[in-house]
Short mmCIF file of C-alpha atoms and ligand atoms in Angstrom, two decimals:
data_model
loop_
_atom_site.label_atom_id
_atom_site.label_comp_id
_atom_site.label_asym_id
_atom_site.label_seq_id
_atom_site.Cartn_x
_atom_site.Cartn_y
_atom_site.Cartn_z
CA UNK A 1 -44.89 33.72 50.68
CA UNK A 2 -41.61 31.84 50.38
CA UNK A 3 -43.26 28.67 51.53
CA UNK A 4 -46.02 29.14 49.01
CA UNK A 5 -43.55 29.67 46.17
CA UNK A 6 -41.59 26.59 47.16
CA UNK A 7 -44.69 24.50 47.13
CA UNK A 8 -45.61 25.82 43.70
CA UNK A 9 -42.27 24.81 42.33
CA UNK A 10 -42.49 21.35 43.84
CA UNK A 11 -45.91 21.01 42.31
CA UNK A 12 -44.72 22.05 38.85
CA UNK A 13 -41.88 19.61 39.19
CA UNK A 14 -44.27 16.81 40.09
CA UNK A 15 -46.41 17.60 37.06
CA UNK A 16 -43.37 17.57 34.80
CA UNK A 17 -42.24 14.27 36.25
CA UNK A 18 -45.63 12.72 35.74
CA UNK A 19 -45.63 13.90 32.14
CA UNK A 20 -42.17 12.50 31.68
CA UNK A 21 -43.07 9.15 33.19
CA UNK A 22 -46.28 8.94 31.18
CA UNK A 23 -44.53 9.72 27.89
CA UNK A 24 -41.77 7.31 28.74
CA UNK A 25 -44.25 4.53 29.48
CA UNK A 26 -46.24 5.22 26.36
CA UNK A 27 -43.08 5.11 24.28
CA UNK A 28 -42.07 1.85 25.89
CA UNK A 29 -45.46 0.25 25.28
CA UNK A 30 -45.72 1.31 21.67
CA UNK A 31 -42.08 0.37 21.04
CA UNK A 32 -42.91 -3.05 22.39
CA UNK A 33 -45.41 -3.48 19.56
CA UNK A 34 -43.38 -1.66 16.93
CA UNK A 35 -41.42 -4.74 15.94
CA UNK A 36 -44.41 -7.02 15.38
CA UNK A 37 -46.35 -4.23 13.68
CA UNK A 38 -43.40 -3.74 11.34
CA UNK A 39 -43.04 -0.06 12.18
CA UNK A 40 -39.26 -0.28 12.44
CA UNK A 41 -37.30 0.32 9.29
CA UNK A 42 -33.66 0.54 8.35
CA UNK A 43 -32.27 3.42 6.37
CA UNK A 44 -28.85 3.07 4.81
CA UNK A 45 -26.09 5.60 4.28
CA UNK A 46 -23.29 4.82 1.81
CA UNK A 47 -19.68 4.79 2.98
CA UNK A 48 -17.36 5.96 0.19
CA UNK A 49 -13.63 5.59 -0.44
CA UNK A 50 -12.80 9.27 -0.22
CA UNK A 51 -9.82 9.17 -2.55
CA UNK A 52 -11.26 7.04 -5.35
CA UNK A 53 -14.91 8.00 -4.96
CA UNK A 54 -15.88 4.31 -5.02
CA UNK A 55 -18.47 2.70 -2.79
CA UNK A 56 -17.07 0.82 0.24
CA UNK A 57 -20.20 -0.20 2.09
CA UNK A 58 -23.19 1.08 4.03
CA UNK A 59 -24.17 1.98 7.56
CA UNK A 60 -27.58 0.81 8.78
CA UNK A 61 -29.52 3.53 10.64
CA UNK A 62 -32.71 2.67 12.45
CA UNK A 63 -35.99 4.57 12.03
CA UNK A 64 -39.39 4.13 13.64
CA UNK A 65 -42.41 4.92 11.52
CA UNK A 66 -44.61 5.83 14.48
CA UNK A 67 -48.36 5.64 13.72
CA UNK A 68 -49.02 9.02 15.36
CA UNK A 69 -45.71 10.89 15.63
CA UNK A 70 -44.37 10.05 12.17
CA UNK A 71 -40.79 9.12 11.37
CA UNK A 72 -38.69 9.03 14.55
CA UNK A 73 -34.89 9.07 14.65
CA UNK A 74 -32.99 6.70 16.93
CA UNK A 75 -32.11 9.40 19.45
CA UNK A 76 -35.86 9.63 20.16
CA UNK A 77 -36.31 5.99 21.12
CA UNK A 78 -33.01 4.09 21.48
CA UNK A 79 -32.58 5.32 25.08
CA UNK A 80 -36.00 3.87 25.98
CA UNK A 81 -35.13 0.66 24.16
CA UNK A 82 -31.90 0.43 26.15
CA UNK A 83 -33.50 1.05 29.53
CA UNK A 84 -36.37 -1.33 28.96
CA UNK A 85 -34.27 -4.15 27.49
CA UNK A 86 -36.21 -3.98 24.19
CA UNK A 87 -32.90 -3.15 22.54
CA UNK A 88 -32.08 -6.85 22.56
CA UNK A 89 -34.86 -8.07 20.23
CA UNK A 90 -34.67 -4.81 18.26
CA UNK A 91 -30.91 -5.09 17.89
CA UNK A 92 -31.18 -8.67 16.68
CA UNK A 93 -33.78 -7.61 14.14
CA UNK A 94 -31.48 -4.78 12.94
CA UNK A 95 -28.60 -7.19 12.51
CA UNK A 96 -30.66 -9.72 10.57
CA UNK A 97 -32.26 -7.10 8.37
CA UNK A 98 -28.97 -5.32 7.63
CA UNK A 99 -27.16 -8.54 6.75
CA UNK A 100 -29.98 -9.71 4.52
CA UNK A 101 -29.74 -6.39 2.67
CA UNK A 102 -25.97 -6.46 2.22
CA UNK A 103 -26.19 -10.01 0.90
CA UNK A 104 -28.59 -8.74 -1.78
CA UNK A 105 -26.37 -5.78 -2.64
CA UNK A 106 -23.22 -7.90 -2.73
CA UNK A 107 -24.92 -10.25 -5.17
CA UNK A 108 -26.22 -7.40 -7.32
CA UNK A 109 -22.84 -5.68 -7.53
CA UNK A 110 -20.52 -8.68 -7.19
CA UNK A 111 -18.46 -6.56 -4.83
CA UNK A 112 -17.37 -7.13 -1.22
CA UNK A 113 -19.43 -4.28 0.23
CA UNK A 114 -19.60 -4.17 4.02
CA UNK A 115 -22.47 -3.31 6.32
CA UNK A 116 -21.82 -1.29 9.48
CA UNK A 117 -24.28 -1.84 12.32
CA UNK A 118 -24.57 0.28 15.48
CA UNK A 119 -24.73 -1.70 18.68
CA UNK A 120 -25.76 -0.37 22.10
CA UNK A 121 -23.85 -1.33 25.24
CA UNK A 122 -26.64 -3.48 26.63
CA UNK A 123 -26.95 -5.41 23.40
CA UNK A 124 -23.20 -5.75 23.06
CA UNK A 125 -22.57 -7.26 26.48
CA UNK A 126 -25.59 -9.58 26.23
CA UNK A 127 -24.38 -13.12 26.84
CA UNK A 128 -25.38 -14.35 23.37
CA UNK A 129 -24.20 -11.46 21.22
CA UNK A 130 -21.36 -13.43 19.61
CA UNK A 131 -23.71 -16.33 18.85
CA UNK A 132 -26.38 -14.00 17.46
CA UNK A 133 -23.84 -12.48 15.08
CA UNK A 134 -22.53 -15.88 14.05
CA UNK A 135 -26.02 -17.20 13.32
CA UNK A 136 -26.98 -14.15 11.30
CA UNK A 137 -23.80 -14.40 9.21
CA UNK A 138 -24.50 -18.08 8.57
CA UNK A 139 -28.12 -17.49 7.67
CA UNK A 140 -27.14 -15.10 4.90
CA UNK A 141 -23.99 -17.03 3.97
CA UNK A 142 -21.79 -14.04 4.58
CA UNK A 143 -18.16 -13.97 5.63
CA UNK A 144 -17.32 -12.02 8.78
CA UNK A 145 -15.68 -9.21 6.78
CA UNK A 146 -19.11 -8.23 5.50
CA UNK A 147 -20.00 -6.95 8.96
CA UNK A 148 -18.59 -4.03 10.89
CA UNK A 149 -19.85 -3.52 14.44
CA UNK A 150 -19.86 0.08 15.67
CA UNK A 151 -19.46 0.66 19.38
CA UNK A 152 -18.99 3.78 21.48
CA UNK A 153 -16.96 4.31 24.61
CA UNK A 154 -20.07 3.76 26.73
CA UNK A 155 -19.28 0.03 26.51
CA UNK A 156 -16.43 0.73 28.94
CA UNK A 157 -19.01 0.33 31.71
CA UNK A 158 -18.44 -3.39 31.37
CA UNK A 159 -14.92 -3.49 30.10
CA UNK A 160 -13.77 -7.06 30.71
CA UNK A 161 -16.81 -8.46 29.05
CA UNK A 162 -16.62 -6.03 26.15
CA UNK A 163 -13.05 -7.06 25.56
CA UNK A 164 -14.00 -10.72 25.26
CA UNK A 165 -16.81 -9.85 22.87
CA UNK A 166 -14.56 -7.76 20.65
CA UNK A 167 -12.19 -10.73 20.54
CA UNK A 168 -15.03 -13.10 19.64
CA UNK A 169 -16.11 -10.78 16.82
CA UNK A 170 -12.55 -10.68 15.52
CA UNK A 171 -12.49 -14.48 15.52
CA UNK A 172 -15.62 -14.42 13.37
CA UNK A 173 -13.79 -12.12 10.94
CA UNK A 174 -15.91 -9.06 11.73
CA UNK A 175 -14.33 -5.67 12.21
CA UNK A 176 -15.09 -3.39 15.13
CA UNK A 177 -15.18 0.39 14.82
CA UNK A 178 -15.25 3.07 17.49
CA UNK A 179 -18.07 5.42 16.59
CA UNK A 180 -18.13 9.16 17.41
CA UNK A 181 -14.39 9.00 18.02
CA UNK A 182 -13.00 11.97 19.92
CA UNK A 183 -16.22 13.06 21.59
CA UNK A 184 -15.88 11.13 24.85
CA UNK A 185 -13.26 11.31 27.54
CA UNK A 186 -11.95 7.81 27.04
CA UNK A 187 -12.04 7.14 23.33
CA UNK A 188 -8.24 7.03 23.26
CA UNK A 189 -8.09 4.58 26.13
CA UNK A 190 -10.43 2.23 24.21
CA UNK A 191 -7.78 2.00 21.51
CA UNK A 192 -5.24 0.99 24.06
CA UNK A 193 -7.23 -1.92 25.40
CA UNK A 194 -9.43 -3.24 22.62
CA UNK A 195 -8.45 -4.83 19.31
CA UNK A 196 -10.54 -2.50 17.14
CA UNK A 197 -9.91 -1.95 13.42
CA UNK A 198 -11.35 1.47 12.74
CA UNK A 199 -12.19 4.83 14.20
CA UNK A 200 -15.03 6.98 12.95
CA UNK A 201 -14.03 10.60 13.40
CA UNK A 202 -17.03 12.34 14.86
CA UNK A 203 -19.02 14.76 12.74
CA UNK A 204 -18.26 17.64 15.11
CA UNK A 205 -14.59 17.61 14.00
CA UNK A 206 -15.47 17.40 10.32
CA UNK A 207 -18.06 20.16 10.45
CA UNK A 208 -15.42 22.49 11.95
CA UNK A 209 -13.57 22.31 8.59
CA UNK A 210 -12.39 24.55 7.04
CA UNK A 211 -11.64 26.27 10.29
CA UNK A 212 -8.83 27.54 12.40
CA UNK A 213 -5.42 25.84 12.32
CA UNK A 214 -6.42 24.04 15.52
CA UNK A 215 -9.42 22.41 13.87
CA UNK A 216 -7.35 21.05 11.00
CA UNK A 217 -4.61 20.13 13.47
CA UNK A 218 -6.97 18.06 15.56
CA UNK A 219 -8.20 16.06 12.59
CA UNK A 220 -4.70 15.46 11.29
CA UNK A 221 -3.57 14.39 14.77
CA UNK A 222 -6.37 11.82 14.88
CA UNK A 223 -5.37 10.60 11.42
CA UNK A 224 -1.73 10.36 12.53
CA UNK A 225 -2.71 8.35 15.57
CA UNK A 226 -4.86 6.00 13.51
CA UNK A 227 -2.00 5.53 11.05
CA UNK A 228 0.52 4.75 13.80
CA UNK A 229 -1.82 2.18 15.29
CA UNK A 230 -2.64 0.61 11.92
CA UNK A 231 -6.30 1.59 12.15
CA UNK A 232 -8.62 2.48 9.33
CA UNK A 233 -10.56 5.73 9.43
CA UNK A 234 -14.01 6.84 8.43
CA UNK A 235 -14.80 10.55 8.53
CA UNK A 236 -18.44 11.20 9.47
CA UNK A 237 -20.71 14.04 8.52
CA UNK A 238 -19.08 15.43 5.38
CA UNK A 239 -21.48 18.02 4.02
CA UNK A 240 -19.45 20.04 1.52
CA UNK A 241 -17.08 19.48 -1.39
CA UNK A 242 -14.54 21.60 0.46
CA UNK A 243 -14.59 19.33 3.51
CA UNK A 244 -14.19 16.29 1.24
CA UNK A 245 -11.22 17.92 -0.51
CA UNK A 246 -9.48 18.94 2.71
CA UNK A 247 -9.79 15.43 4.14
CA UNK A 248 -8.75 13.78 0.87
CA UNK A 249 -5.59 15.89 0.99
CA UNK A 250 -4.75 14.60 4.46
CA UNK A 251 -4.90 10.81 4.13
CA UNK A 252 -6.67 7.83 2.64
CA UNK A 253 -9.92 7.20 4.40
CA UNK A 254 -13.55 6.25 4.08
CA UNK A 255 -16.18 8.94 4.25
CA UNK A 256 -19.87 9.41 4.96
CA UNK A 257 -22.08 12.43 4.89
CA UNK A 258 -24.90 14.32 3.25
CA UNK A 259 -22.41 15.50 0.62
CA UNK A 260 -22.33 11.95 -0.75
CA UNK A 261 -25.81 10.79 0.22
CA UNK A 262 -28.32 11.08 3.03
CA UNK A 263 -29.53 7.93 4.76
CA UNK A 264 -32.29 6.44 2.59
CA UNK A 265 -34.51 3.35 2.50
CA UNK A 266 -33.08 0.30 0.71
CA UNK A 267 -35.18 0.78 -2.46
CA UNK A 268 -33.51 4.11 -3.08
CA UNK A 269 -30.18 2.36 -3.66
CA UNK A 270 -31.48 -0.78 -5.29
CA UNK A 271 -33.16 1.17 -8.06
CA UNK A 272 -30.44 2.86 -10.11
CA UNK A 273 -28.10 4.27 -7.49
CA UNK A 274 -26.12 1.05 -7.01
CA UNK A 275 -25.51 0.45 -10.67
CA UNK A 276 -24.31 4.04 -11.06
CA UNK A 277 -21.93 3.74 -8.10
CA UNK A 278 -20.56 0.25 -8.32
CA UNK A 279 -18.97 0.18 -11.74
CA UNK A 280 -15.44 -1.08 -11.00
P1 C2E B 301 -24.14 7.50 14.38
O1 C2E B 301 -23.93 6.02 14.31
O2 C2E B 301 -22.97 8.33 14.74
O3 C2E B 301 -24.74 7.86 12.96
C1 C2E B 301 -24.49 9.07 12.30
C2 C2E B 301 -25.66 10.00 12.40
O4 C2E B 301 -25.35 11.19 11.67
C3 C2E B 301 -26.95 9.49 11.77
O5 C2E B 301 -28.04 10.03 12.52
C4 C2E B 301 -26.92 10.09 10.37
O6 C2E B 301 -28.19 10.21 9.78
C5 C2E B 301 -26.31 11.42 10.66
N1 C2E B 301 -25.57 11.99 9.50
C6 C2E B 301 -24.93 11.33 8.51
N2 C2E B 301 -24.33 12.20 7.66
C7 C2E B 301 -24.58 13.43 8.14
C8 C2E B 301 -24.23 14.76 7.68
O7 C2E B 301 -23.54 14.98 6.69
N3 C2E B 301 -24.68 15.80 8.44
C9 C2E B 301 -25.45 15.61 9.56
N4 C2E B 301 -25.87 16.70 10.20
N5 C2E B 301 -25.79 14.37 10.00
C10 C2E B 301 -25.36 13.30 9.30
P2 C2E B 301 -29.28 9.13 12.93
O8 C2E B 301 -29.63 8.21 11.79
O9 C2E B 301 -30.32 10.02 13.48
O10 C2E B 301 -28.71 8.23 14.10
C11 C2E B 301 -28.29 8.78 15.32
C12 C2E B 301 -27.58 7.77 16.17
O11 C2E B 301 -28.47 6.72 16.58
C13 C2E B 301 -26.46 7.04 15.46
O12 C2E B 301 -25.31 7.85 15.44
C14 C2E B 301 -26.31 5.80 16.31
O13 C2E B 301 -25.51 6.08 17.44
C15 C2E B 301 -27.73 5.55 16.78
N6 C2E B 301 -28.32 4.44 15.99
C16 C2E B 301 -28.77 4.44 14.71
N7 C2E B 301 -29.22 3.23 14.34
C17 C2E B 301 -29.05 2.42 15.42
C18 C2E B 301 -29.30 1.02 15.66
O14 C2E B 301 -29.75 0.25 14.80
N8 C2E B 301 -28.98 0.56 16.91
C19 C2E B 301 -28.44 1.36 17.88
N9 C2E B 301 -28.14 0.82 19.07
N10 C2E B 301 -28.17 2.66 17.67
C20 C2E B 301 -28.47 3.19 16.46
MG1 MG B 302 -22.64 4.77 13.68
MG1 MG B 303 -21.12 8.58 14.77
MG1 MG B 304 -23.74 9.02 17.26
#
């Protein structure tokens, strides 16, 4: 009986694996065509100056309008893009698209708005990343300060290379931010070794507010550390007026979250929103 059971389990496992592999392959194949079929789209979320309420810039967030499954979020396909190498052409497309958009919005508002772009480890350590960024900036006649590159501690897998790339980006005038700060084991060690300009305090810390003294303590410790190191801060995932007020009482920082605006397609901001939010 035991033998029979064991075999049954192995069989179930094999079926699950096959399903997994099939889905994974299907995703990879349709992702391969997604770019040329123009199924990828960027949404944008505004980044606000918390203390003045003014607009600082935007973060580009990738979506896939899948012909069958509907609108997919990056967590549903970025891992496949990373594993398959498709992240390289996709990432270049994201960069170009996002810079083209910020050029338009800078011209409309006559303000130095920045665009933050998420970059995966594989894309970041790609030999040409610095050149790709430089070309995209030139194409849209943007200065380096218009672009912020967001990385996570997973780039530590290839540290020496990452360090050189961060330095190249700095030379171009771009800023580099550590995304999801505080969630990994080594986010602090990144600060020690890389010339980054900003930390983005992960949503999990913000959503704990208002909470126990420890929760507030943790956020203010991160703010203190950023201040001592001369780093700028963005708080992610602000959903309530209370969270905005608590953070505003702690320090000057930039802020993103549903409380200000959800990620939206470009047209949403171009029609009306920008003129309401960019009066000096
Ligand atoms: P992230 O860079 O940390 O982006 C923040 C995520 O939090 C976004 O999810 C955003 O929609 C969501 N968010 C913003 N404000 C709030 C809020 O107030 N409450 C809640 N509950 N969520 C909020 P999204 O768009 O699904 O993106 C998930 C992750 O996918 C991003 O996390 C980023 O790591 C990655 N990603 C997005 N676009 C790209 C891309 O173009 N390239 C790469 N490599 N990764 C990307
Ligand atoms: Mg991000
Ligand atoms: Mg984040
Ligand atoms: Mg994230």
